[in-house]
Tab-separated table of C-alpha atoms in Angstrom:
chain	number	residue	atom	x	y	z
A	28	MET	CA	43.995	24.876	-73.765
A	29	ALA	CA	43.422	21.111	-73.516
A	30	ILE	CA	41.193	19.464	-76.073
A	31	ASP	CA	38.631	17.059	-74.686
A	32	GLY	CA	37.600	15.749	-78.125
A	33	SER	CA	34.425	14.042	-76.903
A	34	HIS	CA	32.142	16.477	-78.723
A	35	LEU	CA	33.945	16.245	-82.063
A	36	ARG	CA	33.058	14.074	-85.032
A	37	SER	CA	34.825	10.712	-85.167
A	38	SER	CA	37.155	11.909	-87.980
A	39	ASP	CA	38.100	14.935	-85.882
A	40	ARG	CA	38.624	12.735	-82.842
A	41	LEU	CA	41.213	10.795	-84.873
A	42	VAL	CA	42.938	14.063	-85.763
A	43	VAL	CA	42.872	15.034	-82.088
A	44	ARG	CA	44.478	11.722	-81.113
A	45	LEU	CA	47.180	12.125	-83.799
A	46	PHE	CA	47.601	15.738	-82.817
A	47	ARG	CA	48.029	14.820	-79.156
A	48	SER	CA	50.718	12.264	-79.989
A	49	LEU	CA	52.559	14.574	-82.391
A	50	GLU	CA	51.934	17.942	-80.817
A	51	GLY	CA	54.788	17.843	-78.288
A	52	GLY	CA	57.193	16.318	-80.781
A	53	LEU	CA	56.503	18.832	-83.545
A	54	VAL	CA	56.874	21.787	-81.215
A	55	TRP	CA	60.229	20.488	-79.990
A	56	VAL	CA	61.413	19.747	-83.540
A	57	GLY	CA	60.551	23.353	-84.425
A	58	VAL	CA	62.384	24.708	-81.364
A	59	VAL	CA	65.461	22.556	-82.044
A	60	LEU	CA	65.533	23.645	-85.684
A	61	MET	CA	65.233	27.306	-84.710
A	62	ALA	CA	68.019	26.871	-82.151
A	63	ALA	CA	70.169	24.985	-84.669
A	64	ALA	CA	69.992	27.772	-87.249
A	65	PRO	CA	72.215	30.352	-85.430
A	66	ALA	CA	74.642	27.565	-84.443
A	67	LEU	CA	75.021	26.577	-88.078
A	68	MET	CA	75.573	30.246	-88.990
A	69	TRP	CA	78.346	30.377	-86.403
A	70	PHE	CA	80.157	27.445	-88.031
A	71	SER	CA	79.714	28.661	-91.568
A	72	HIS	CA	82.958	29.141	-93.530
A	73	ASP	CA	83.901	29.978	-97.058
A	74	ASP	CA	84.319	26.281	-97.834
A	75	ARG	CA	80.755	25.661	-96.686
A	76	PRO	CA	78.851	28.510	-98.347
A	77	TRP	CA	75.588	26.498	-98.269
A	78	LEU	CA	75.441	26.468	-94.457
A	79	PRO	CA	73.694	29.866	-94.113
A	80	TRP	CA	71.074	28.650	-96.580
A	81	VAL	CA	70.571	25.440	-94.599
A	82	ALA	CA	70.393	27.438	-91.372
A	83	GLY	CA	67.856	29.819	-92.913
A	84	GLY	CA	65.878	26.854	-94.224
A	85	LEU	CA	65.864	25.169	-90.815
A	86	LEU	CA	64.757	28.406	-89.185
A	87	LEU	CA	61.900	28.750	-91.651
A	88	VAL	CA	60.837	25.106	-91.198
A	89	GLY	CA	60.989	25.478	-87.396
A	90	ILE	CA	58.894	28.644	-87.424
A	91	SER	CA	56.450	27.053	-89.869
A	92	LEU	CA	56.082	23.907	-87.765
A	93	ASN	CA	55.320	25.902	-84.642
A	94	GLY	CA	52.955	28.082	-86.625
A	95	VAL	CA	51.138	25.062	-88.095
A	96	VAL	CA	50.901	23.367	-84.709
A	97	GLY	CA	49.562	26.506	-83.091
A	98	TRP	CA	47.082	27.130	-85.905
A	99	LYS	CA	45.878	23.520	-85.888
A	100	HIS	CA	45.544	23.578	-82.117
A	101	LYS	CA	43.477	26.752	-82.215
A	102	ARG	CA	41.311	25.354	-85.004
A	103	LEU	CA	40.571	22.186	-83.012
A	104	VAL	CA	39.851	24.163	-79.846
A	105	ASP	CA	37.443	26.371	-81.818
A	106	ARG	CA	35.838	23.361	-83.467
A	107	GLU	CA	35.368	21.622	-80.144
A	108	ALA	CA	33.859	24.746	-78.609
A	109	GLU	CA	31.435	24.882	-81.546
A	110	ALA	CA	30.597	21.168	-81.126
A	111	LYS	CA	29.967	21.646	-77.409
A	112	GLY	CA	27.738	24.594	-78.218
A	113	ARG	CA	25.780	22.510	-80.733
A	114	ALA	CA	25.420	19.666	-78.202
A	115	ALA	CA	24.182	22.116	-75.567
A	116	ARG	CA	21.670	23.579	-78.036
A	117	ARG	CA	20.440	20.075	-78.964
A	118	SER	CA	20.108	19.195	-75.277
A	119	ASN	CA	18.248	22.413	-74.569
A	120	ALA	CA	15.911	21.832	-77.507
A	121	MET	CA	15.173	18.279	-76.331
A	122	GLN	CA	14.663	19.481	-72.791
A	123	THR	CA	12.299	22.218	-73.935
A	124	ILE	CA	10.181	19.746	-75.902
A	125	MET	CA	10.180	17.227	-73.038
A	126	VAL	CA	9.165	19.855	-70.471
A	127	ALA	CA	6.441	21.150	-72.804
A	128	ALA	CA	5.110	17.599	-73.229
A	129	LEU	CA	5.126	17.053	-69.455
A	130	HIS	CA	3.253	20.330	-68.923
A	131	THR	CA	0.695	19.216	-71.519
A	132	LEU	CA	0.298	15.946	-69.614
A	133	MET	CA	-0.092	17.863	-66.340
A	134	HIS	CA	-2.807	19.936	-68.001
A	135	GLU	CA	-4.563	16.782	-69.264
A	136	LEU	CA	-4.333	15.260	-65.782
A	137	ASP	CA	-6.358	18.176	-64.447
A	138	HIS	CA	-7.807	16.156	-61.560
A	139	VAL	CA	-4.293	15.627	-60.144
A	140	ASP	CA	-3.210	18.377	-57.745
A	141	PHE	CA	0.338	19.016	-58.922
A	142	THR	CA	1.053	21.217	-55.925
A	143	ARG	CA	1.136	17.853	-54.111
A	144	ALA	CA	2.267	15.683	-56.989
A	145	ARG	CA	5.007	15.427	-59.582
A	146	ILE	CA	5.727	13.802	-62.903
A	147	SER	CA	9.128	12.343	-63.798
A	148	VAL	CA	10.828	10.793	-66.805
A	149	TYR	CA	13.506	8.179	-66.183
A	150	ARG	CA	15.975	6.771	-68.626
A	151	HIS	CA	17.191	3.158	-68.349
A	152	LYS	CA	20.970	2.941	-68.533
A	153	ASP	CA	23.454	0.285	-67.422
A	154	GLY	CA	20.961	-1.585	-65.256
A	155	HIS	CA	19.658	1.511	-63.471
A	156	PHE	CA	17.195	4.321	-63.983
A	157	ILE	CA	18.443	7.878	-64.266
A	158	ARG	CA	15.956	10.704	-63.914
A	159	LEU	CA	16.011	12.962	-66.962
A	160	CYS	CA	13.204	15.374	-66.256
A	161	ARG	CA	10.879	16.174	-63.336
A	162	GLU	CA	8.041	18.694	-63.104
A	163	SER	CA	5.757	19.805	-60.279
A	164	LYS	CA	4.021	22.978	-59.161
A	165	ASP	CA	5.868	22.564	-55.861
A	166	LEU	CA	9.567	23.357	-56.300
A	167	GLU	CA	10.449	21.115	-53.373
A	168	LEU	CA	8.789	18.123	-55.070
A	169	ALA	CA	10.491	19.001	-58.364
A	170	ARG	CA	13.949	18.648	-56.827
A	171	PRO	CA	16.206	15.999	-58.404
A	172	GLY	CA	16.404	13.347	-55.632
A	173	ARG	CA	18.535	10.252	-56.042
A	174	ASN	CA	21.123	9.952	-58.836
A	175	ARG	CA	20.269	6.375	-59.743
A	176	TYR	CA	17.314	4.078	-59.136
A	177	PRO	CA	17.617	0.268	-59.177
A	178	VAL	CA	15.511	-1.494	-61.816
A	179	ASP	CA	13.988	-3.972	-59.407
A	180	GLU	CA	12.748	-1.645	-56.678
A	181	GLY	CA	9.475	0.149	-56.064
A	182	LEU	CA	6.757	1.050	-58.516
A	183	ILE	CA	9.310	1.880	-61.191
A	184	GLY	CA	10.636	-1.681	-60.947
A	185	ARG	CA	7.130	-3.108	-61.274
A	186	ALA	CA	6.210	-0.822	-64.188
A	187	TRP	CA	9.486	-1.731	-65.877
A	188	ARG	CA	8.656	-5.446	-65.645
A	189	SER	CA	4.977	-5.338	-66.509
A	190	GLY	CA	4.689	-2.234	-68.722
A	191	THR	CA	2.375	-0.360	-66.374
A	192	ALA	CA	1.852	-0.260	-62.616
A	193	TYR	CA	-0.449	1.641	-60.307
A	194	VAL	CA	-0.907	1.812	-56.541
A	195	ARG	CA	-2.976	3.946	-54.180
A	196	ASP	CA	-3.699	4.158	-50.474
A	197	LEU	CA	-0.159	3.607	-49.277
A	198	PRO	CA	0.089	4.161	-45.493
A	199	GLU	CA	-0.036	7.619	-43.955
A	200	ASP	CA	2.151	6.700	-40.998
A	201	ARG	CA	5.800	7.157	-42.024
A	202	SER	CA	7.145	4.012	-40.332
A	203	GLU	CA	4.280	1.909	-41.753
A	204	TRP	CA	4.941	3.464	-45.152
A	205	GLU	CA	8.637	2.607	-44.894
A	206	SER	CA	7.969	-0.996	-43.935
A	207	THR	CA	5.448	-1.330	-46.812
A	208	CYS	CA	8.031	0.081	-49.254
A	209	HIS	CA	10.614	-2.346	-47.937
A	210	GLU	CA	8.497	-5.499	-47.630
A	211	ASP	CA	5.978	-5.143	-50.468
A	212	TRP	CA	7.948	-3.033	-52.921
A	213	ASN	CA	11.448	-4.401	-52.413
A	214	ILE	CA	13.025	-1.019	-51.729
A	215	ASN	CA	16.291	-1.231	-49.860
A	216	ASP	CA	15.780	-0.522	-46.149
A	217	GLN	CA	18.451	2.177	-46.018
A	218	THR	CA	17.167	3.820	-49.197
A	219	VAL	CA	13.599	4.020	-47.860
A	220	GLY	CA	14.703	6.072	-44.854
A	221	GLY	CA	16.274	8.658	-47.142
A	222	ILE	CA	13.303	9.114	-49.501
A	223	GLN	CA	12.025	12.671	-49.119
A	224	MET	CA	8.643	12.374	-50.821
A	225	GLN	CA	6.271	10.016	-49.057
A	226	SER	CA	4.304	9.141	-52.182
A	227	ARG	CA	0.990	7.497	-51.328
A	228	SER	CA	-0.393	7.009	-54.841
A	229	LEU	CA	1.663	6.373	-57.967
A	230	ALA	CA	1.209	5.441	-61.613
A	231	GLY	CA	3.994	4.417	-63.973
A	232	ILE	CA	4.228	3.498	-67.627
A	233	ARG	CA	7.151	2.069	-69.545
A	234	LEU	CA	8.616	4.001	-72.492
A	235	GLU	CA	9.807	1.928	-75.435
A	236	VAL	CA	11.408	2.019	-78.850
A	237	THR	CA	9.097	0.288	-81.311
A	238	GLY	CA	9.786	-0.927	-84.845
A	239	THR	CA	12.322	-3.435	-86.087
A	240	ASN	CA	14.569	-3.206	-83.042
A	241	PRO	CA	12.165	-2.782	-80.133
A	242	ARG	CA	13.543	-2.187	-76.668
A	243	MET	CA	12.578	-0.644	-73.374
A	244	ILE	CA	14.262	2.680	-72.679
A	245	GLY	CA	12.602	4.405	-69.751
A	246	LEU	CA	9.621	5.216	-67.591
A	247	LEU	CA	7.093	7.957	-67.012
A	248	VAL	CA	5.875	8.186	-63.409
A	249	VAL	CA	3.225	10.321	-61.693
A	250	GLU	CA	3.214	10.312	-57.880
A	251	SER	CA	1.240	12.156	-55.230
A	252	LEU	CA	1.470	12.800	-51.506
A	253	ASP	CA	-2.251	12.032	-51.262
A	254	PRO	CA	-3.551	8.450	-50.948
A	255	ARG	CA	-5.860	8.928	-53.930
A	256	GLY	CA	-4.173	11.923	-55.523
A	257	VAL	CA	-3.293	9.701	-58.471
A	258	LYS	CA	-6.383	7.756	-59.511
A	259	GLY	CA	-6.634	4.791	-61.848
A	260	GLU	CA	-7.792	7.026	-64.684
A	261	VAL	CA	-4.321	8.617	-64.689
A	262	MET	CA	-3.126	5.331	-66.183
A	263	ASP	CA	-5.684	5.686	-68.984
A	264	VAL	CA	-4.445	9.207	-69.772
A	265	LEU	CA	-0.802	8.135	-69.666
A	266	ARG	CA	-1.502	5.207	-71.996
A	267	THR	CA	-3.434	7.193	-74.586
A	268	SER	CA	-2.229	10.801	-74.484
A	269	THR	CA	-0.338	12.190	-77.455
A	270	ALA	CA	1.804	14.039	-74.905
A	271	THR	CA	2.995	10.657	-73.567
A	272	HIS	CA	3.844	9.618	-77.128
A	273	LEU	CA	5.784	12.856	-77.523
A	274	VAL	CA	7.710	12.221	-74.286
A	275	ASN	CA	8.399	8.692	-75.532
A	276	HIS	CA	9.544	10.021	-78.911
A	277	VAL	CA	11.851	12.649	-77.404
A	278	LEU	CA	13.401	9.997	-75.167
A	279	VAL	CA	13.865	7.678	-78.157
A	280	VAL	CA	15.622	10.458	-80.077
A	281	ALA	CA	17.726	11.392	-77.040
A	282	VAL	CA	18.820	7.816	-76.414
A	283	THR	CA	19.268	6.590	-79.975
A	284	CYS	CA	20.411	9.668	-81.895
A	285	LEU	CA	22.343	11.838	-79.469
A	286	ASP	CA	25.828	11.203	-78.120
A	287	GLU	CA	26.013	10.179	-74.481
A	288	GLU	CA	27.420	13.612	-73.664
A	289	ASP	CA	24.374	15.266	-75.214
A	290	VAL	CA	22.009	13.105	-73.149
A	291	ASP	CA	24.035	13.849	-70.023
A	292	GLY	CA	23.820	17.538	-70.877
A	293	PHE	CA	20.073	17.070	-71.314
A	294	ARG	CA	19.868	15.688	-67.787
A	295	GLN	CA	22.096	18.365	-66.301
A	296	SER	CA	20.135	21.149	-67.927
A	297	THR	CA	16.958	19.879	-66.275
A	298	GLU	CA	18.634	20.266	-62.893
A	299	LEU	CA	19.278	23.973	-63.290
B	4	MET	CA	-6.926	-6.201	-71.922
B	5	LYS	CA	-6.809	-7.862	-68.526
B	6	VAL	CA	-6.047	-5.908	-65.373
B	7	ARG	CA	-5.083	-7.593	-62.121
B	8	ALA	CA	-6.252	-5.761	-59.006
B	9	THR	CA	-4.909	-6.692	-55.618
B	10	THR	CA	-5.956	-5.188	-52.331
B	11	SER	CA	-6.553	-6.082	-48.723
B	12	PHE	CA	-8.885	-5.116	-45.908
B	13	SER	CA	-8.293	-5.212	-42.229
B	14	VAL	CA	-11.084	-5.526	-39.710
B	15	GLU	CA	-10.356	-4.620	-36.121
B	16	SER	CA	-12.823	-5.206	-33.289
B	17	SER	CA	-11.923	-5.020	-29.645
B	18	THR	CA	-14.868	-6.997	-28.307
B	19	ASP	CA	-16.506	-10.091	-29.727
B	20	PRO	CA	-14.350	-10.235	-32.883
B	21	ILE	CA	-15.998	-11.360	-36.086
B	22	THR	CA	-14.754	-14.619	-37.576
B	23	TYR	CA	-12.774	-15.048	-40.742
B	24	ASP	CA	-15.567	-17.202	-42.186
B	25	TYR	CA	-18.026	-14.366	-41.676
B	26	LEU	CA	-15.650	-11.857	-43.236
B	27	ARG	CA	-15.082	-14.176	-46.172
B	28	ALA	CA	-18.842	-14.525	-46.666
B	29	VAL	CA	-19.236	-10.734	-46.733
B	30	VAL	CA	-16.397	-10.377	-49.250
B	31	THR	CA	-17.767	-13.202	-51.404
B	32	GLU	CA	-21.161	-11.508	-51.546
B	33	ALA	CA	-19.508	-8.215	-52.490
B	34	LEU	CA	-17.539	-9.972	-55.215
B	35	SER	CA	-20.655	-11.514	-56.701
B	36	ARG	CA	-22.158	-8.013	-56.930
B	37	LEU	CA	-18.949	-6.854	-58.583
B	38	ALA	CA	-19.097	-9.754	-61.055
B	39	SER	CA	-22.612	-8.776	-62.063
B	40	GLU	CA	-21.408	-5.308	-63.072
B	41	HIS	CA	-17.961	-6.095	-64.511
B	42	ASP	CA	-16.353	-8.708	-66.724
B	43	LEU	CA	-14.211	-10.658	-64.267
B	44	VAL	CA	-11.832	-13.444	-65.226
B	45	ASP	CA	-12.359	-16.570	-63.155
B	46	GLU	CA	-9.113	-16.180	-61.208
B	47	THR	CA	-10.374	-14.343	-58.146
B	48	SER	CA	-8.838	-15.408	-54.873
B	49	ILE	CA	-9.650	-14.509	-51.285
B	50	THR	CA	-6.936	-15.355	-48.794
B	51	PRO	CA	-6.377	-14.562	-45.147
B	52	GLY	CA	-3.570	-12.070	-44.623
B	53	GLY	CA	-1.021	-11.839	-41.865
B	54	ASP	CA	-2.494	-10.529	-38.647
B	55	GLY	CA	0.605	-10.720	-36.486
B	56	GLY	CA	-1.101	-13.226	-34.190
B	57	ARG	CA	-3.712	-10.705	-33.027
B	58	ALA	CA	-7.109	-12.213	-32.299
B	59	ASP	CA	-8.835	-8.865	-32.696
B	60	LEU	CA	-7.483	-8.148	-36.183
B	61	LEU	CA	-8.526	-9.936	-39.349
B	62	VAL	CA	-6.946	-9.298	-42.713
B	63	VAL	CA	-8.301	-10.517	-46.028
B	64	GLU	CA	-6.394	-10.258	-49.294
B	65	LEU	CA	-8.137	-10.091	-52.654
B	66	ASP	CA	-6.769	-10.844	-56.087
B	67	ILE	CA	-9.223	-10.037	-58.878
B	68	VAL	CA	-8.680	-10.030	-62.642
B	69	PHE	CA	-10.856	-7.735	-64.765
B	70	ARG	CA	-11.362	-7.750	-68.509
B	71	SER	CA	-11.324	-4.023	-69.127
B	72	ASP	CA	-9.744	-1.403	-71.334
B	73	SER	CA	-9.821	1.158	-68.576
B	74	TYR	CA	-7.733	1.336	-65.428
B	75	GLY	CA	-10.032	4.115	-64.260
B	76	ALA	CA	-13.081	1.822	-64.452
B	77	VAL	CA	-11.251	-0.942	-62.585
B	78	ASP	CA	-10.084	1.493	-59.907
B	79	ASP	CA	-13.636	2.820	-59.462
B	80	ALA	CA	-14.937	-0.746	-59.197
B	81	MET	CA	-12.362	-1.523	-56.498
B	82	LEU	CA	-13.320	1.604	-54.565
B	83	LYS	CA	-17.006	0.634	-54.709
B	84	LEU	CA	-16.126	-2.882	-53.589
B	85	ALA	CA	-14.281	-1.527	-50.563
B	86	GLN	CA	-17.158	0.831	-49.727
B	87	HIS	CA	-19.682	-2.008	-49.969
B	88	ILE	CA	-17.666	-4.322	-47.710
B	89	ALA	CA	-17.178	-1.517	-45.194
B	90	SER	CA	-20.871	-0.608	-45.216
B	91	VAL	CA	-21.881	-4.213	-44.475
B	92	LEU	CA	-19.335	-4.690	-41.694
B	93	GLU	CA	-20.115	-1.355	-40.070
B	94	THR	CA	-23.643	-2.571	-39.356
B	95	GLU	CA	-22.215	-5.149	-36.962
B	96	PRO	CA	-23.158	-4.450	-33.326
B	97	THR	CA	-19.492	-4.440	-32.265
B	98	SER	CA	-18.748	-1.636	-34.772
B	99	PRO	CA	-15.470	-3.031	-36.056
B	100	ARG	CA	-12.908	-0.667	-37.568
B	101	ILE	CA	-12.445	-1.424	-41.245
B	102	ALA	CA	-9.386	-0.218	-43.139
B	103	SER	CA	-8.783	-0.594	-46.822
B	104	ARG	CA	-5.104	-1.115	-47.471
B	105	GLU	CA	-3.110	-0.367	-50.611
B	106	THR	CA	-4.639	-1.280	-53.964
B	107	GLN	CA	-2.462	-2.214	-56.920
B	108	LEU	CA	-3.331	-2.490	-60.596
B	109	VAL	CA	-1.039	-4.196	-63.096
B	110	PRO	CA	-1.584	-5.904	-66.451
B	111	ALA	CA	-2.662	-9.540	-66.040
């Protein structure tokens, strides 16, 4: 079984790297020694009475080396499986808290009809946004959508730059809506055509790490199919709700404390 | 906190179109009512929007900055502004069609 090593501690990763470089060699040394033992026995004579002992010694060393390699390999495989399990549990725990916080926000935004609206959390990574979590009472609206979102397009781009952004009364006509998205909101022409949800009112707020090393890490966005489904007061709730702070906090922990693989697992688990 | 609100209105009339100056006067009056009820920063602008060369379609763009702690209050104020402008223009004998276009709120 191959060892990935990405879920292990850094000290274990070093062992894995050493193990990978030595593994083949040690196994072959063991095999050669075990093969050499009978050959040495064959050539043993009275004038070389120590040869059987050497042969026996080589056989023992060969068997031991293969045994050690096999044992070490199994131990690392087990340890990695445990680490992956821990990462999955951490991701699931984070996801559970995030989803609970989003449901609390949906409850607080009781004037928003979430059968026609959705709420999403995006993480900023490598110059793009990646959706981490999305909730709606309509399963179709809760579907994942695009893999990556450019930082300079649409309401998310504007909220990212200014901290908050809100728009309502976007056009009902699909072609008018597409040209508005393209011309006023800088969304790539080809991308606009592929957007499934024709959101006509949206509110977004930036999520940030505060303290000594402040930085922007993501966005929280509410969007509705209705022109006034998301009203201005949604912004007030998003800015002041403890549920928003919880979402922000979970994202901070996910981004700053978890390994990349854990955060990726977090995202994947929300797509189940 | 300052909130910048931008929006636009289009006025369409097939016969005897109203003039931009008249539309601007109606909007200015509506803005003075708005200013009496809300704390506005003196940065308001009224500009003609693109009409695609159509004589029967006027577009006016508004850029208003509020001093307010509430996006909800600003949004309500913008809705009332749109309703007021529409109610004045709808009294015109030519019954122009008034459409309120997208409204945006961002920090100023």
